[in-house]
Coordinates of C-alpha atoms and ligand atoms in Angstrom, one line a residue:
X256 CA -6.9 -126.8 -33.2
X257 CA -9.2 -127.5 -36.2
X258 CA -9.8 -131.3 -35.9
X259 CA -12.6 -133.2 -37.3
X260 CA -15.0 -134.5 -34.7
X261 CA -13.9 -137.7 -33.0
X262 CA -15.1 -141.1 -34.7
X263 CA -14.0 -144.7 -33.9
X264 CA -11.4 -146.2 -36.1
X265 CA -13.0 -148.6 -38.6
X266 CA -12.1 -152.4 -38.4
X267 CA -10.9 -154.5 -41.5
X268 CA -12.6 -157.4 -43.1
X269 CA -10.4 -160.3 -43.3
X270 CA -12.8 -162.1 -45.5
X271 CA -12.0 -159.7 -48.2
X272 CA -9.1 -161.2 -50.4
X273 CA -7.0 -158.2 -50.6
X274 CA -7.2 -157.4 -46.9
X275 CA -6.3 -161.0 -46.1
X276 CA -3.3 -160.8 -48.5
X277 CA -2.2 -157.6 -46.7
X278 CA -2.5 -159.4 -43.3
X279 CA -0.5 -162.5 -44.5
X280 CA 2.2 -160.1 -45.8
X281 CA 2.1 -158.5 -42.3
X282 CA 2.5 -162.0 -40.6
X283 CA 5.7 -162.6 -42.9
X284 CA 7.1 -159.2 -41.8
X285 CA 6.5 -159.9 -38.0
X286 CA 8.0 -163.5 -38.5
X287 CA 11.0 -161.8 -40.0
X288 CA 11.3 -159.7 -36.9
X289 CA 10.9 -162.3 -34.3
X290 CA 13.6 -163.0 -31.7
X291 CA 14.9 -159.5 -31.4
X292 CA 16.1 -158.0 -28.3
X293 CA 14.7 -154.9 -26.8
X294 CA 16.6 -152.8 -24.2
X295 CA 14.9 -150.5 -21.5
X296 CA 14.4 -147.0 -22.5
X297 CA 15.1 -144.4 -19.8
X298 CA 15.6 -140.9 -21.1
X299 CA 18.2 -141.0 -23.6
X300 CA 19.8 -144.3 -22.4
X301 CA 19.0 -147.7 -23.9
X302 CA 20.0 -150.2 -21.2
X303 CA 20.5 -153.9 -21.2
X304 CA 20.1 -155.8 -18.0
X305 CA 21.6 -159.1 -16.5
X306 CA 18.2 -160.6 -16.5
X307 CA 15.8 -160.8 -19.5
X308 CA 12.1 -161.6 -20.3
X309 CA 11.6 -164.1 -23.0
X310 CA 8.3 -163.5 -24.7
X311 CA 6.9 -166.7 -26.6
X312 CA 3.9 -167.4 -28.9
X313 CA 1.2 -168.9 -26.8
X314 CA 0.0 -170.9 -29.8
X315 CA 3.6 -172.3 -30.3
X316 CA 5.5 -171.8 -27.1
X317 CA 8.9 -172.9 -28.8
X318 CA 8.8 -169.7 -31.0
X319 CA 10.4 -166.8 -29.3
X320 CA 8.7 -163.5 -30.1
X321 CA 11.4 -161.3 -28.6
X322 CA 13.6 -160.8 -25.6
X323 CA 13.4 -157.7 -23.5
X324 CA 15.5 -156.4 -20.7
X325 CA 14.1 -156.9 -17.2
X326 CA 14.3 -154.0 -14.9
X327 CA 15.2 -154.3 -11.3
X328 CA 14.9 -151.8 -8.5
X329 CA 18.0 -150.0 -9.7
X330 CA 16.6 -149.2 -13.1
X331 CA 13.2 -148.4 -11.5
X332 CA 15.0 -145.8 -9.5
X333 CA 16.6 -144.3 -12.7
X334 CA 13.3 -144.2 -14.5
X335 CA 11.6 -142.5 -11.5
X336 CA 14.4 -139.8 -11.3
X337 CA 14.1 -139.2 -15.2
X338 CA 10.4 -138.9 -15.0
X339 CA 10.8 -136.5 -12.2
X340 CA 13.3 -134.3 -14.0
X341 CA 11.5 -134.4 -17.2
X342 CA 8.2 -133.4 -15.4
X343 CA 9.5 -129.9 -14.9
X344 CA 9.5 -129.0 -18.8
X345 CA 6.8 -131.4 -20.0
X346 CA 4.2 -130.1 -17.4
X347 CA 4.7 -126.7 -18.8
X348 CA 4.1 -127.6 -22.5
X349 CA 0.8 -126.5 -24.0
X350 CA -2.2 -128.9 -24.4
X351 CA -2.0 -128.5 -28.2
X352 CA 1.7 -129.5 -28.2
X353 CA 1.1 -132.8 -26.3
X354 CA -2.2 -133.6 -28.2
X355 CA -0.2 -133.2 -31.6
X356 CA 2.3 -135.8 -30.5
X357 CA -0.5 -138.2 -29.4
X358 CA -2.4 -137.6 -32.8
X359 CA 0.8 -138.2 -34.6
X360 CA 1.2 -141.5 -32.8
X361 CA -2.3 -142.3 -33.9
X362 CA -1.3 -141.6 -37.5
X363 CA 1.7 -144.0 -37.2
X364 CA -0.5 -146.7 -35.8
X365 CA -3.0 -146.3 -38.5
X366 CA -0.2 -146.6 -41.2
X367 CA 1.2 -149.7 -39.4
X368 CA -2.1 -151.4 -38.4
X369 CA -1.7 -154.6 -40.0
X370 CA 1.7 -155.1 -38.7
X371 CA 0.4 -154.3 -35.2
X372 CA -2.5 -156.8 -35.6
X373 CA 0.4 -159.3 -36.6
X374 CA 2.2 -158.5 -33.5
X375 CA -0.9 -159.1 -31.3
X376 CA -1.6 -162.3 -33.1
X377 CA 1.9 -163.6 -32.4
X378 CA 2.6 -162.3 -29.0
X379 CA -0.9 -162.6 -27.4
X380 CA -2.5 -165.3 -29.3
X381 CA -5.4 -163.4 -30.6
X382 CA -7.2 -164.0 -33.8
X383 CA -7.1 -161.2 -36.3
X384 CA -10.7 -160.3 -36.0
X385 CA -10.1 -159.5 -32.3
X386 CA -6.6 -157.9 -32.8
X387 CA -8.0 -155.4 -35.4
X388 CA -10.5 -154.1 -32.8
X389 CA -8.0 -153.8 -30.2
X390 CA -5.5 -151.9 -32.3
X391 CA -8.4 -149.7 -33.5
X392 CA -9.0 -149.2 -29.7
X393 CA -5.4 -148.0 -29.2
X394 CA -5.9 -145.4 -32.1
X395 CA -9.2 -144.3 -30.6
X396 CA -7.7 -143.7 -27.3
X397 CA -5.1 -141.4 -28.8
X398 CA -7.7 -139.5 -30.9
X399 CA -10.2 -139.2 -28.0
X400 CA -8.0 -138.2 -25.2
X401 CA -6.3 -135.5 -27.5
X402 CA -9.7 -134.0 -28.1
X403 CA -10.6 -134.4 -24.5
X404 CA -7.5 -132.5 -23.4
X405 CA -8.3 -129.7 -25.9
X406 CA -11.8 -129.5 -24.4
X407 CA -10.4 -129.2 -20.8
X408 CA -7.3 -127.2 -21.5
X409 CA -8.7 -123.9 -20.2
X410 CA -10.7 -125.4 -17.5
X411 CA -14.5 -125.6 -17.0
X412 CA -16.8 -122.6 -16.2
X413 CA -17.8 -121.8 -12.6
X414 CA -19.8 -118.8 -11.2
X415 CA -18.0 -115.7 -10.2
X416 CA -19.1 -113.2 -7.4
X417 CA -19.7 -109.6 -8.4
X418 CA -16.4 -107.8 -8.9
X419 CA -14.4 -111.0 -9.0
X420 CA -13.2 -113.5 -11.5
X421 CA -13.3 -117.3 -10.4
X422 CA -11.2 -119.6 -12.5
X423 CA -11.4 -123.4 -12.3
X424 CA -8.8 -125.2 -14.3
X425 CA -6.5 -128.3 -14.3
X426 CA -2.8 -128.9 -13.9
X427 CA -0.7 -132.0 -14.3
X428 CA 0.0 -134.0 -11.3
X429 CA 3.5 -135.4 -11.5
X430 CA 5.0 -138.9 -12.1
X431 CA 2.6 -141.6 -13.1
X432 CA 3.4 -145.3 -12.9
X433 CA 1.5 -147.2 -15.6
X434 CA 1.2 -150.9 -15.0
X435 CA -0.6 -152.8 -17.8
X436 CA -2.0 -156.2 -18.4
X437 CA -1.4 -158.5 -21.3
X438 CA -4.9 -159.1 -22.6
X439 CA -5.1 -155.8 -24.6
X440 CA -1.3 -155.4 -24.8
X441 CA -1.4 -152.2 -27.0
X442 CA -4.9 -150.7 -26.3
X443 CA -4.9 -150.5 -22.5
X444 CA -1.2 -149.5 -22.4
X445 CA -1.8 -146.8 -25.0
X446 CA -4.8 -145.7 -23.3
X447 CA -3.5 -145.5 -19.7
X448 CA -0.2 -144.0 -20.7
X449 CA -1.5 -141.4 -23.3
X450 CA -4.2 -140.1 -20.8
X451 CA -1.2 -139.6 -18.3
X452 CA 0.9 -137.9 -20.7
X453 CA -1.5 -135.7 -22.7
X454 CA -2.6 -134.2 -19.4
X455 CA 1.1 -133.1 -18.8
X456 CA 2.4 -135.8 -16.5
X457 CA 5.4 -138.0 -17.2
X458 CA 5.2 -141.8 -17.1
X459 CA 7.0 -144.9 -16.1
X460 CA 5.7 -147.5 -18.3
X461 CA 5.7 -151.1 -17.0
X462 CA 4.1 -153.7 -19.4
X463 CA 3.0 -157.2 -18.7
X464 CA 5.8 -159.8 -18.8
X465 CA 3.8 -161.7 -21.4
X466 CA 3.5 -158.9 -24.0
X467 CA 6.6 -156.8 -23.5
X468 CA 7.6 -156.8 -27.2
X469 CA 4.5 -155.0 -28.3
X470 CA 5.1 -152.5 -25.6
X471 CA 8.5 -151.9 -27.0
X472 CA 7.0 -151.2 -30.3
X473 CA 4.6 -148.9 -28.8
X474 CA 7.6 -147.0 -27.3
X475 CA 9.2 -146.8 -30.6
X476 CA 6.0 -145.4 -32.1
X477 CA 5.9 -142.7 -29.4
X478 CA 9.5 -141.7 -30.1
X479 CA 8.8 -141.5 -33.7
X480 CA 5.7 -139.4 -33.0
X481 CA 8.1 -136.9 -31.4
X482 CA 7.6 -137.6 -27.7
X483 CA 10.7 -136.1 -25.8
X484 CA 13.0 -138.5 -24.3
X485 CA 12.3 -139.0 -20.6
X486 CA 8.5 -138.3 -20.8
X487 CA 7.8 -142.1 -21.0
X488 CA 10.3 -144.6 -19.9
X489 CA 9.8 -148.2 -21.2
X490 CA 10.5 -150.4 -18.2
X491 CA 9.6 -154.0 -18.7
X492 CA 10.2 -156.2 -15.7
X493 CA 8.6 -158.7 -13.2
X494 CA 6.0 -157.1 -11.2
X495 CA 6.9 -159.2 -8.2
X496 CA 10.5 -157.9 -8.5
X497 CA 10.1 -154.2 -8.9
X498 CA 6.4 -153.6 -8.8
X499 CA 6.3 -152.7 -5.1
X500 CA 9.3 -150.4 -5.4
X501 CA 7.6 -148.4 -8.2
X502 CA 4.4 -148.1 -6.3
X503 CA 5.9 -147.2 -2.9
X504 CA 8.5 -144.8 -4.0
X505 CA 7.9 -141.2 -2.7
X506 CA 8.5 -139.7 -6.2
X507 CA 5.4 -141.5 -7.5
X508 CA 2.4 -139.3 -7.7
X509 CA -0.2 -141.6 -9.0
X510 CA -0.4 -145.1 -10.2
X511 CA -2.6 -146.2 -13.2
X512 CA -3.0 -150.0 -13.1
X513 CA -5.0 -152.6 -15.0
X514 CA -4.8 -156.1 -14.1
X515 CA -6.2 -158.6 -11.5
X516 CA -7.9 -157.9 -8.3
X517 CA -5.2 -159.2 -6.1
X518 CA -2.6 -157.1 -7.6
X519 CA -4.8 -154.0 -7.8
X520 CA -5.6 -154.3 -4.0
X521 CA -2.0 -154.8 -3.1
X522 CA -1.0 -151.6 -5.2
X523 CA -3.8 -149.7 -3.5
X524 CA -2.7 -150.7 0.0
X525 CA 1.1 -149.9 -0.7
X526 CA 0.3 -146.7 -2.3
X527 CA -1.7 -145.6 0.7
X528 CA 1.2 -146.0 3.1
X529 CA 3.1 -142.7 3.8
X530 CA 6.8 -143.2 2.5
X531 CA 8.0 -139.6 2.8
X532 CA 5.9 -138.2 0.0
X533 CA 4.2 -134.9 0.6
X534 CA 1.0 -136.0 -1.0
X535 CA -1.7 -138.8 -1.1
X536 CA -0.9 -140.9 -4.1
X537 CA -3.8 -141.5 -6.4
X538 CA -4.5 -145.0 -7.6
X539 CA -6.7 -145.6 -10.8
X540 CA -7.3 -149.3 -10.8
X541 CA -9.2 -151.3 -13.4
X542 CA -9.5 -155.0 -12.1
X543 CA -11.2 -158.2 -12.8
X544 CA -14.7 -159.3 -13.4
X545 CA -17.1 -162.2 -13.1
X546 CA -19.6 -160.8 -15.7
X547 CA -23.0 -162.4 -16.4
X548 CA -25.5 -162.5 -19.1
X549 CA -29.1 -162.7 -17.8
X550 CA -31.7 -164.2 -20.0
X551 CA -35.3 -163.5 -19.3
X552 CA -38.3 -165.8 -20.2
X553 CA -39.5 -163.6 -23.1
X554 CA -36.1 -162.8 -24.6
X555 CA -35.1 -163.3 -28.3
X556 CA -33.5 -166.7 -27.6
X557 CA -31.5 -167.0 -30.8
X558 CA -29.7 -163.6 -30.4
X559 CA -29.2 -164.4 -26.6
X560 CA -27.5 -167.6 -27.3
X561 CA -25.3 -166.0 -30.2
X562 CA -24.3 -163.1 -27.9
X563 CA -23.6 -165.4 -24.9
X564 CA -21.2 -167.4 -27.1
X565 CA -19.5 -164.3 -28.6
X566 CA -19.1 -162.6 -25.2
X567 CA -17.8 -165.9 -23.5
X568 CA -15.3 -167.2 -26.0
X569 CA -14.1 -163.9 -27.9
X570 CA -10.2 -164.0 -27.2
X571 CA -10.8 -167.3 -25.4
X572 CA -12.7 -165.5 -22.5
X573 CA -9.5 -163.5 -21.6
X574 CA -11.3 -160.1 -21.6
X575 CA -12.2 -158.5 -18.2
X576 CA -15.7 -158.0 -19.9
X577 CA -16.1 -161.7 -20.9
X578 CA -19.3 -163.4 -20.1
X579 CA -18.3 -166.0 -17.7
X580 CA -21.7 -166.7 -16.4
X581 CA -24.9 -167.2 -18.2
X582 CA -27.9 -166.9 -15.9
X583 CA -31.0 -168.4 -17.6
X584 CA -34.6 -168.2 -16.5
X585 CA -35.9 -171.7 -15.8
X586 CA -38.5 -171.5 -18.4
X587 CA -35.9 -171.0 -21.1
X588 CA -33.0 -172.8 -19.6
X589 CA -33.1 -176.0 -21.8
X590 CA -33.6 -174.2 -25.0
X591 CA -31.0 -171.5 -24.5
X592 CA -28.5 -174.0 -23.3
X593 CA -29.1 -176.4 -26.3
X594 CA -28.4 -173.4 -28.6
X595 CA -25.3 -172.3 -26.8
X596 CA -23.9 -175.8 -26.7
X597 CA -24.4 -176.3 -30.4
X598 CA -22.8 -173.0 -31.2
X599 CA -20.0 -173.6 -28.8
X600 CA -19.2 -177.0 -30.3
X601 CA -19.0 -175.3 -33.8
X602 CA -16.2 -172.8 -32.8
X603 CA -13.0 -173.4 -34.4
X604 CA -10.0 -173.4 -32.2
X605 CA -6.5 -173.4 -33.6
X606 CA -3.5 -171.2 -34.7
X607 CA -4.7 -167.7 -34.8
X608 CA -2.6 -167.0 -38.0
X609 CA -4.9 -169.5 -40.0
X610 CA -8.1 -168.2 -41.7
X611 CA -11.4 -169.1 -40.2
X612 CA -10.2 -169.7 -36.6
X613 CA -12.6 -168.4 -33.8
X614 CA -10.3 -168.7 -30.8
X615 CA -6.6 -169.5 -29.9
X616 CA -4.7 -170.6 -26.8
X617 CA -4.7 -168.9 -23.3
X618 CA -1.9 -166.6 -22.7
X619 CA 0.8 -168.5 -21.0
X620 CA 1.6 -171.7 -19.0
X621 CA 0.6 -170.3 -15.6
X622 CA -2.8 -169.2 -17.1
X623 CA -3.0 -172.7 -18.7
X624 CA -2.5 -174.3 -15.3
X625 CA -4.9 -172.0 -13.6
X626 CA -7.6 -172.7 -16.2
X627 CA -7.0 -176.3 -16.0
X628 CA -7.4 -176.4 -12.2
X629 CA -10.7 -174.6 -12.5
X630 CA -11.9 -177.1 -15.0
X631 CA -11.2 -179.8 -12.4
X632 CA -13.0 -177.7 -9.6
X633 CA -15.9 -177.2 -11.8
X634 CA -16.3 -180.9 -12.7
X635 CA -16.4 -181.5 -9.1
X636 CA -19.0 -178.7 -8.2
X637 CA -21.4 -179.4 -11.1
X638 CA -21.9 -180.9 -14.5
X639 CA -19.4 -180.7 -17.2
X640 CA -21.8 -179.9 -20.2
X641 CA -19.3 -179.6 -23.1
X642 CA -15.5 -179.0 -23.6
X643 CA -13.1 -179.5 -20.7
X644 CA -10.1 -180.5 -22.9
X645 CA -6.6 -179.3 -22.9
X646 CA -3.7 -179.9 -25.3
X647 CA -0.1 -180.9 -24.2
X648 CA 1.2 -177.3 -23.3
X649 CA 4.4 -177.6 -25.0
X650 CA 2.5 -177.4 -28.4
X651 CA 0.4 -174.5 -27.4
X652 CA -1.7 -173.4 -24.4
X653 CA -5.1 -174.6 -25.6
X654 CA -8.2 -175.1 -23.5
X655 CA -11.4 -176.0 -25.4
X656 CA -14.4 -173.9 -25.0
X657 CA -16.1 -175.3 -21.9
X658 CA -19.5 -175.0 -20.4
X659 CA -20.2 -176.1 -16.8
X660 CA -23.6 -176.3 -15.2
X661 CA -23.3 -175.1 -11.7
X662 CA -25.2 -173.4 -8.8
X663 CA -24.6 -169.7 -8.2
X664 CA -22.2 -170.1 -5.3
X665 CA -20.0 -172.6 -6.9
X666 CA -16.2 -171.4 -7.0
X667 CA -16.3 -171.3 -10.9
X668 CA -19.3 -169.1 -10.7
X669 CA -17.6 -166.7 -8.2
X670 CA -14.0 -166.5 -9.0
X671 CA -12.5 -164.9 -12.3
X672 CA -11.2 -167.8 -14.3
X673 CA -10.0 -165.7 -17.4
X674 CA -10.2 -168.5 -20.0
X675 CA -12.9 -170.1 -22.2
X676 CA -15.0 -171.3 -19.5
X677 CA -18.7 -170.5 -19.2
X678 CA -20.7 -171.3 -16.0
X679 CA -24.5 -171.8 -16.7
X680 CA -26.9 -171.1 -13.7
X681 CA -30.6 -171.6 -13.6
X682 CA -32.8 -168.8 -12.0
X683 CA -36.4 -169.2 -11.0
X684 CA -37.5 -165.7 -11.9
X685 CA -36.1 -162.5 -13.5
X686 CA -35.6 -161.1 -9.9
X687 CA -33.7 -164.0 -8.8
X688 CA -31.5 -163.9 -12.0
X689 CA -30.6 -160.4 -11.1
X690 CA -29.8 -161.3 -7.6
X691 CA -27.5 -163.9 -8.8
X692 CA -25.8 -161.6 -11.2
X693 CA -25.1 -159.2 -8.5
X694 CA -23.9 -161.7 -6.0
X695 CA -20.1 -161.6 -6.6
X696 CA -17.4 -159.3 -5.4
X697 CA -17.0 -157.9 -9.0
X698 CA -19.1 -155.4 -11.0
X699 CA -17.5 -154.8 -14.4
X700 CA -20.1 -155.6 -17.2
X701 CA -23.4 -157.3 -17.2
X702 CA -26.1 -158.0 -19.8
X703 CA -29.9 -158.6 -19.9
X704 CA -31.7 -160.2 -22.8
X705 CA -35.3 -159.3 -22.3
X706 CA -38.4 -157.9 -24.1
X707 CA -40.0 -156.9 -20.7
X708 CA -39.7 -153.1 -20.2
X709 CA -40.3 -153.3 -16.6
X710 CA -37.4 -155.7 -16.1
X711 CA -35.1 -153.7 -18.2
X712 CA -35.8 -150.6 -16.1
X713 CA -35.2 -152.6 -13.0
X714 CA -31.9 -153.8 -14.4
X715 CA -30.9 -150.3 -15.6
X716 CA -30.7 -149.2 -11.9
X717 CA -30.3 -152.4 -9.9
X718 CA -27.5 -154.2 -11.9
X719 CA -24.5 -153.5 -9.9
X720 CA -22.1 -153.2 -12.8
X721 CA -20.2 -150.3 -14.5
X722 CA -21.2 -151.3 -17.9
X723 CA -24.6 -152.8 -18.5
X724 CA -25.8 -153.8 -21.8
X725 CA -29.4 -154.8 -22.9
X726 CA -30.0 -157.3 -25.8
X727 CA -26.6 -157.3 -27.2
X728 CA -23.1 -158.6 -26.4
X729 CA -21.4 -157.5 -23.2
X730 CA -17.8 -157.1 -24.6
X731 CA -16.2 -154.7 -27.1
X732 CA -16.6 -151.3 -25.5
X733 CA -15.9 -148.4 -27.9
X734 CA -13.8 -145.4 -26.8
X735 CA -16.0 -142.4 -26.4
X736 CA -19.2 -144.5 -27.0
X737 CA -19.2 -146.9 -24.1
X738 CA -16.9 -145.5 -21.4
X739 CA -15.5 -148.6 -19.6
X740 CA -14.8 -149.5 -15.9
X741 CA -16.3 -151.5 -13.1
X742 CA -17.8 -151.2 -9.5
X743 CA -16.8 -153.1 -6.5
X744 CA -13.7 -155.2 -6.7
X745 CA -13.6 -154.4 -10.5
X746 CA -11.8 -151.2 -9.9
X747 CA -11.8 -147.6 -8.7
X748 CA -14.8 -146.6 -10.8
X749 CA -12.7 -144.5 -13.3
X750 CA -14.2 -144.9 -16.8
X751 CA -11.6 -145.3 -19.4
X752 CA -12.6 -143.7 -22.8
X753 CA -15.0 -141.4 -21.1
X754 CA -15.6 -137.7 -20.3
X755 CA -14.5 -138.1 -16.7
X756 CA -11.2 -140.0 -17.3
X757 CA -8.7 -137.3 -18.0
X758 CA -9.5 -135.1 -15.0
X759 CA -8.5 -137.9 -12.8
X760 CA -4.9 -137.4 -14.0
X761 CA -4.9 -133.7 -13.1
X762 CA -5.2 -131.5 -10.1
X763 CA -8.2 -129.1 -10.3
X764 CA -7.2 -125.5 -9.2
X765 CA -9.5 -122.7 -8.2
X766 CA -8.0 -119.2 -8.6
X767 CA -10.0 -116.2 -7.6
X768 CA -9.1 -112.5 -8.2
X769 CA -11.1 -109.5 -6.7
X770 CA -10.9 -106.5 -8.9
Ligands
NAD63 P1 -1.8 -159.1 -13.2 O1 -2.5 -158.5 -12.1 O2 -1.3 -160.5 -13.0 O3 -0.7 -158.3 -13.7 C1 -1.0 -156.9 -14.3 C2 0.2 -156.1 -14.3 O4 0.7 -156.0 -12.8 C3 1.4 -156.7 -14.9 O5 2.2 -155.8 -15.6 C4 2.3 -157.3 -13.7 O6 3.6 -157.4 -14.0 C5 1.9 -156.2 -12.7 N1 2.2 -156.6 -11.4 C6 2.2 -157.9 -10.6 N2 2.6 -157.8 -9.5 C7 2.7 -156.4 -9.1 C8 3.2 -155.7 -8.0 N3 3.3 -156.3 -6.8 N4 3.2 -154.5 -8.0 C9 3.0 -153.7 -9.3 N5 2.8 -154.4 -10.4 C10 2.6 -155.8 -10.3 O7 -3.0 -159.1 -14.3 P2 -2.8 -159.8 -15.8 O8 -2.9 -161.4 -15.8 O9 -1.7 -159.2 -16.5 O10 -4.2 -159.3 -16.4 C11 -5.5 -160.0 -16.4 C12 -6.3 -159.4 -15.3 O11 -6.5 -157.9 -15.7 C13 -7.7 -160.0 -15.2 O12 -8.0 -160.0 -13.9 C14 -8.6 -158.9 -15.9 O13 -9.9 -159.0 -15.5 C15 -8.0 -157.7 -15.6 N6 -8.2 -156.6 -16.7 C16 -9.2 -155.6 -16.3 C17 -9.5 -154.7 -17.1 C18 -10.5 -153.5 -16.8 O14 -10.6 -152.6 -17.4 N7 -11.1 -153.6 -15.6 C19 -9.1 -154.8 -18.4 C20 -8.1 -155.6 -18.7 C21 -7.8 -156.6 -17.9

């Protein structure tokens, strides 16, 4: 296929008046579509269920975004049967055929970009400048994985013995259960499912309970792009009600999961138990983080402070890559902290549909309660330096950007909070800072601000994180540019948006013929 080389989808500048007008029109369009109902999609069937999931705007919980059906084990069974049947035909289609469908989906998303940004703003409480990046990421996944599949479609070279031909190529695996989180409700869902499908597998797609409406729109886009019925079932539902069933069922060949550590570990354990299936299930799990920015004593302190604030509070700290710890060398601790506090206090928090807002609410009532609990814990463990306020949750799940001064072993410096809460920690040397950075069960992203070449080289090898960034923000990984995924309890080391990702969805096969 004669495609242009891959490049990342550009963002939009909402300070440009014309772009802003377009966005306001998109908001109106989304407002007009709020409150609709979305059935399950299993093969050609559209199924309403007794129970439903009501998705609300986290900035204004009285506003219903939409209602989706809520699958139980019964519908999970139907979806797995359909995926098993459809696999027979889909797995035999060509890579080009599948890539064209993904590329068409990318084209549709590009044309509907502003509307998709609107849905992210309303359903996930994201400000438009974040939403644009996350919609672009969804498009990037489709474009990148299509090209990756075309690169891998005939396998990769191996050596042959004299008089023989050795071939090494990939074949699809089977039925994949794709389980997604709410924080990148379009991008991660698109990335995980398109990787599974472009490699020839069929998918049962279980979105997060908090963002099932965006997932329904994604399922529509895939249908419009020409994805045959049954290749991907749209199966919203409560993880606690049907998650275990999907994971344990013997028809499931692999699980592709992004979410919290506890859910990921449970999935990994359940999938490993024999349940009559003639294979060892594969689990790709992308889990939480407790990411840190280390600031050395010779660093550019203005840039370090700016990038700590950007990394800590972008989307209210609800990114797995968010900086939730700033580890500052004692010689620069006071200066950096002062700058970080000043910039944190200048952040504008409010309704993400309004211009000039830096961060909105946390995603839902449970998360609001959880983050509020950590604020209390943090106050007991250390010093509340700024923030710590919450609103009445009935008017929106807002938690103000907060800084806590704590020691490295404090609960708030060890556990993932997933909100706008930054723990600041003092280190007595660069080596000590790196030790502190590495001293959590996680290992997703990490940053170092330093001008010291020796220190950067040490961190290049010794920082135990899947994505390490020097002298910049630690969030916002770009597909194909910064393949993303963590070590330790942050996941199974699969790097989304990178060259090793697709082969994890396929079975490598060696065929040798002697002539
Ligand atoms: P979560 O673990 O609560 O839920 C994730 C998904 O798992 C949801 O769809 C949920 O319904 C489902 N689920 C829940 N119980 C299940 C079960 N028993 N079986 C099967 N599925 C089940 O996570 P969340 O709150 O949606 O997402 C936030 C978490 O995701 C954070 O920990 C964050 O760090 C992590 N995350 C990681 C990455 C990464 O790339 N490493 C990216 C984004 C988010």
